[in-house]
Tab-separated table of N, CA and C in Angstrom:
chain	number	residue	atom	x	y	z
A	1	MET	N	0.821	-1.276	-0.064
A	1	MET	CA	0.116	0.068	0.029
A	1	MET	C	0.896	1.274	0.057
A	2	LYS	N	1.993	1.179	0.713
A	2	LYS	CA	2.800	2.435	0.783
A	2	LYS	C	3.373	2.651	-0.565
A	3	ALA	N	3.689	1.478	-1.346
A	3	ALA	CA	4.365	1.760	-2.443
A	3	ALA	C	3.312	2.402	-3.556
A	4	GLY	N	2.131	1.935	-3.500
A	4	GLY	CA	1.069	2.393	-4.310
A	4	GLY	C	0.910	4.031	-3.952
A	5	ALA	N	0.895	4.270	-2.801
A	5	ALA	CA	0.722	5.785	-2.471
A	5	ALA	C	1.942	6.530	-3.027
A	6	ALA	N	3.022	5.986	-2.909
A	6	ALA	CA	4.203	6.726	-3.538
A	6	ALA	C	4.130	6.798	-4.832
A	7	ILE	N	3.645	5.856	-5.693
A	7	ILE	CA	3.457	5.982	-7.008
A	7	ILE	C	2.402	6.998	-7.410
A	8	ILE	N	1.393	6.956	-6.761
A	8	ILE	CA	0.306	8.158	-6.836
A	8	ILE	C	0.957	9.487	-6.560
A	9	GLY	N	1.626	9.627	-5.628
A	9	GLY	CA	2.356	10.847	-5.405
A	9	GLY	C	3.234	11.310	-6.566
A	10	GLY	N	4.018	10.349	-6.996
A	10	GLY	CA	4.898	10.651	-8.085
A	10	GLY	C	4.193	11.040	-9.451
A	11	ILE	N	3.070	10.307	-9.503
A	11	ILE	CA	2.138	10.714	-10.803
A	11	ILE	C	1.642	12.157	-10.686
A	12	LEU	N	1.226	12.626	-9.453
A	12	LEU	CA	0.637	13.805	-9.246
A	12	LEU	C	1.756	14.868	-9.456
A	13	GLY	N	2.937	14.550	-9.086
A	13	GLY	CA	4.142	15.361	-9.129
A	13	GLY	C	4.572	15.525	-10.550
A	14	VAL	N	4.547	14.525	-11.467
A	14	VAL	CA	4.677	14.595	-12.867
A	14	VAL	C	3.743	15.437	-13.581
A	15	ILE	N	2.538	15.132	-13.325
A	15	ILE	CA	1.389	16.021	-13.921
A	15	ILE	C	1.584	17.483	-13.476
A	16	GLY	N	1.878	17.639	-12.271
A	16	GLY	CA	2.070	19.172	-11.875
A	16	GLY	C	3.316	19.625	-12.539
A	17	ALA	N	4.370	18.895	-12.755
A	17	ALA	CA	5.468	19.472	-13.409
A	17	ALA	C	5.152	19.894	-14.935
A	18	PHE	N	4.301	19.054	-15.603
A	18	PHE	CA	3.977	19.456	-16.992
A	18	PHE	C	2.923	20.698	-16.997
A	19	ARG	N	2.303	20.956	-15.969
A	19	ARG	CA	1.374	22.006	-15.874
A	19	ARG	C	1.900	23.098	-14.950
A	20	ARG	N	3.218	23.277	-14.969
A	20	ARG	CA	3.987	24.192	-14.045
A	20	ARG	C	3.492	25.674	-14.104
A	21	ARG	N	3.122	25.996	-15.269
A	21	ARG	CA	2.820	27.459	-15.395
A	21	ARG	C	1.514	27.862	-14.773
A	22	GLU	N	0.681	26.982	-14.484
A	22	GLU	CA	-0.593	27.204	-13.672
A	22	GLU	C	-0.343	26.883	-12.339
A	23	LYS	N	-1.213	27.610	-11.452
A	23	LYS	CA	-1.143	27.549	-10.000
A	23	LYS	C	-1.421	25.993	-9.618
A	24	LEU	N	-2.426	25.366	-10.340
A	24	LEU	CA	-2.854	23.945	-10.169
A	24	LEU	C	-1.517	22.955	-10.270
A	25	GLY	N	-0.700	23.341	-11.330
A	25	GLY	CA	0.510	22.385	-11.381
A	25	GLY	C	1.418	22.416	-10.248
A	26	GLY	N	1.752	23.615	-9.669
A	26	GLY	CA	2.455	23.882	-8.541
A	26	GLY	C	1.899	23.097	-7.282
A	27	ALA	N	0.557	23.392	-7.212
A	27	ALA	CA	-0.250	22.694	-6.036
A	27	ALA	C	-0.040	21.140	-6.107
A	28	LEU	N	-0.110	20.613	-7.328
A	28	LEU	CA	-0.031	19.205	-7.505
A	28	LEU	C	1.330	18.669	-7.254
A	29	MET	N	2.384	19.366	-7.574
A	29	MET	CA	3.619	18.934	-7.243
A	29	MET	C	3.872	18.946	-5.733
A	30	ILE	N	3.296	19.952	-4.944
A	30	ILE	CA	3.496	20.002	-3.704
A	30	ILE	C	2.659	18.810	-2.843
A	31	VAL	N	1.549	18.580	-3.352
A	31	VAL	CA	0.673	17.428	-2.847
A	31	VAL	C	1.379	16.071	-3.022
A	32	GLY	N	1.798	16.021	-4.295
A	32	GLY	CA	2.508	14.724	-4.781
A	32	GLY	C	3.684	14.501	-3.852
A	33	GLY	N	4.429	15.530	-3.585
A	33	GLY	CA	5.652	15.474	-2.710
A	33	GLY	C	5.381	15.046	-1.275
A	34	ILE	N	4.265	15.683	-0.879
A	34	ILE	CA	3.802	15.310	0.590
A	34	ILE	C	3.357	13.995	0.675
A	35	ILE	N	2.481	13.423	-0.312
A	35	ILE	CA	2.205	12.133	-0.228
A	35	ILE	C	3.272	11.204	-0.397
A	36	SER	N	4.252	11.460	-1.257
A	36	SER	CA	5.464	10.546	-1.254
A	36	SER	C	6.084	10.464	0.012
A	37	LEU	N	6.279	11.713	0.649
A	37	LEU	CA	7.046	11.692	1.919
A	37	LEU	C	6.385	10.842	3.003
A	38	PHE	N	5.147	11.099	3.184
A	38	PHE	CA	4.421	10.395	4.292
A	38	PHE	C	3.984	8.833	4.021
A	39	MET	N	3.909	8.394	2.861
A	39	MET	CA	3.521	7.149	2.552
A	39	MET	C	4.593	6.115	2.019
A	40	ALA	N	5.855	6.640	1.952
A	40	ALA	CA	6.840	5.706	1.379
A	40	ALA	C	7.911	5.646	2.294
A	41	GLU	N	8.915	4.810	1.980
A	41	GLU	CA	10.136	4.629	2.743
A	41	GLU	C	11.012	5.818	2.768
A	42	PRO	N	12.120	5.885	3.632
A	42	PRO	CA	12.922	7.145	3.682
A	42	PRO	C	13.555	7.456	2.307
A	43	ILE	N	13.714	6.400	1.389
A	43	ILE	CA	14.306	6.911	0.110
A	43	ILE	C	13.415	7.950	-0.613
A	44	ALA	N	12.314	8.029	-0.158
A	44	ALA	CA	11.040	8.925	-0.872
A	44	ALA	C	11.452	10.369	-0.436
A	45	VAL	N	12.426	10.612	0.419
A	45	VAL	CA	12.669	12.029	0.854
A	45	VAL	C	13.201	12.820	-0.178
A	46	LEU	N	13.968	12.292	-1.112
A	46	LEU	CA	14.620	12.952	-2.244
A	46	LEU	C	13.522	13.323	-3.348
A	47	PRO	N	12.630	12.515	-3.846
A	47	PRO	CA	11.611	13.020	-4.611
A	47	PRO	C	10.674	13.952	-3.954
A	48	PHE	N	10.429	13.674	-2.772
A	48	PHE	CA	9.656	14.640	-1.921
A	48	PHE	C	10.216	16.093	-2.040
A	49	GLY	N	11.512	16.225	-1.808
A	49	GLY	CA	12.197	17.415	-1.638
A	49	GLY	C	12.117	18.113	-3.173
A	50	LEU	N	12.467	17.311	-4.164
A	50	LEU	CA	12.454	17.761	-5.436
A	50	LEU	C	11.023	18.436	-5.965
A	51	MET	N	10.022	17.660	-5.685
A	51	MET	CA	8.683	17.936	-5.967
A	51	MET	C	8.310	19.085	-5.151
A	52	PHE	N	8.452	19.142	-4.018
A	52	PHE	CA	8.080	20.186	-2.996
A	52	PHE	C	8.691	21.610	-3.456
A	53	VAL	N	10.072	21.556	-3.651
A	53	VAL	CA	10.714	22.692	-4.159
A	53	VAL	C	10.265	23.148	-5.443
A	54	GLY	N	10.079	22.310	-6.403
A	54	GLY	CA	9.618	22.526	-7.707
A	54	GLY	C	8.105	23.133	-7.709
A	55	GLY	N	7.421	22.695	-6.944
A	55	GLY	CA	5.908	23.213	-6.689
A	55	GLY	C	5.991	24.663	-6.024
A	56	VAL	N	6.765	24.835	-5.074
A	56	VAL	CA	6.929	26.216	-4.440
A	56	VAL	C	7.533	27.150	-5.493
A	57	LEU	N	8.394	26.749	-6.292
A	57	LEU	CA	9.019	27.613	-7.269
A	57	LEU	C	8.114	27.982	-8.349
A	58	ALA	N	7.202	27.002	-8.743
A	58	ALA	CA	6.244	27.207	-9.751
A	58	ALA	C	5.235	28.101	-9.222
A	59	LEU	N	4.696	28.032	-8.011
A	59	LEU	CA	3.751	28.960	-7.506
A	59	LEU	C	4.414	30.283	-7.314
A	60	GLY	N	5.716	30.538	-7.039
A	60	GLY	CA	6.364	31.675	-6.771
A	60	GLY	C	6.574	32.506	-8.178
A	61	GLU	N	6.615	31.732	-9.210
A	61	GLU	CA	6.791	32.424	-10.513
A	61	GLU	C	5.832	33.439	-10.917
A	62	GLU	N	4.587	33.163	-10.485
A	62	GLU	CA	3.385	34.047	-10.809
A	62	GLU	C	3.221	35.274	-10.106
């Protein structure tokens, strides 16, 4: 179940990355990163950090 949640978080992050110019894209990256952090093993900290920072930067661009 944890792996499934991490995959869902990753998919949300990727969708958000492609829609970065919109506020929704940045929000999806942040949510995807948070899901990956709380639902996966410690190895998920790296993708969490990348997605979270990417989402914050995407929201900050506007």
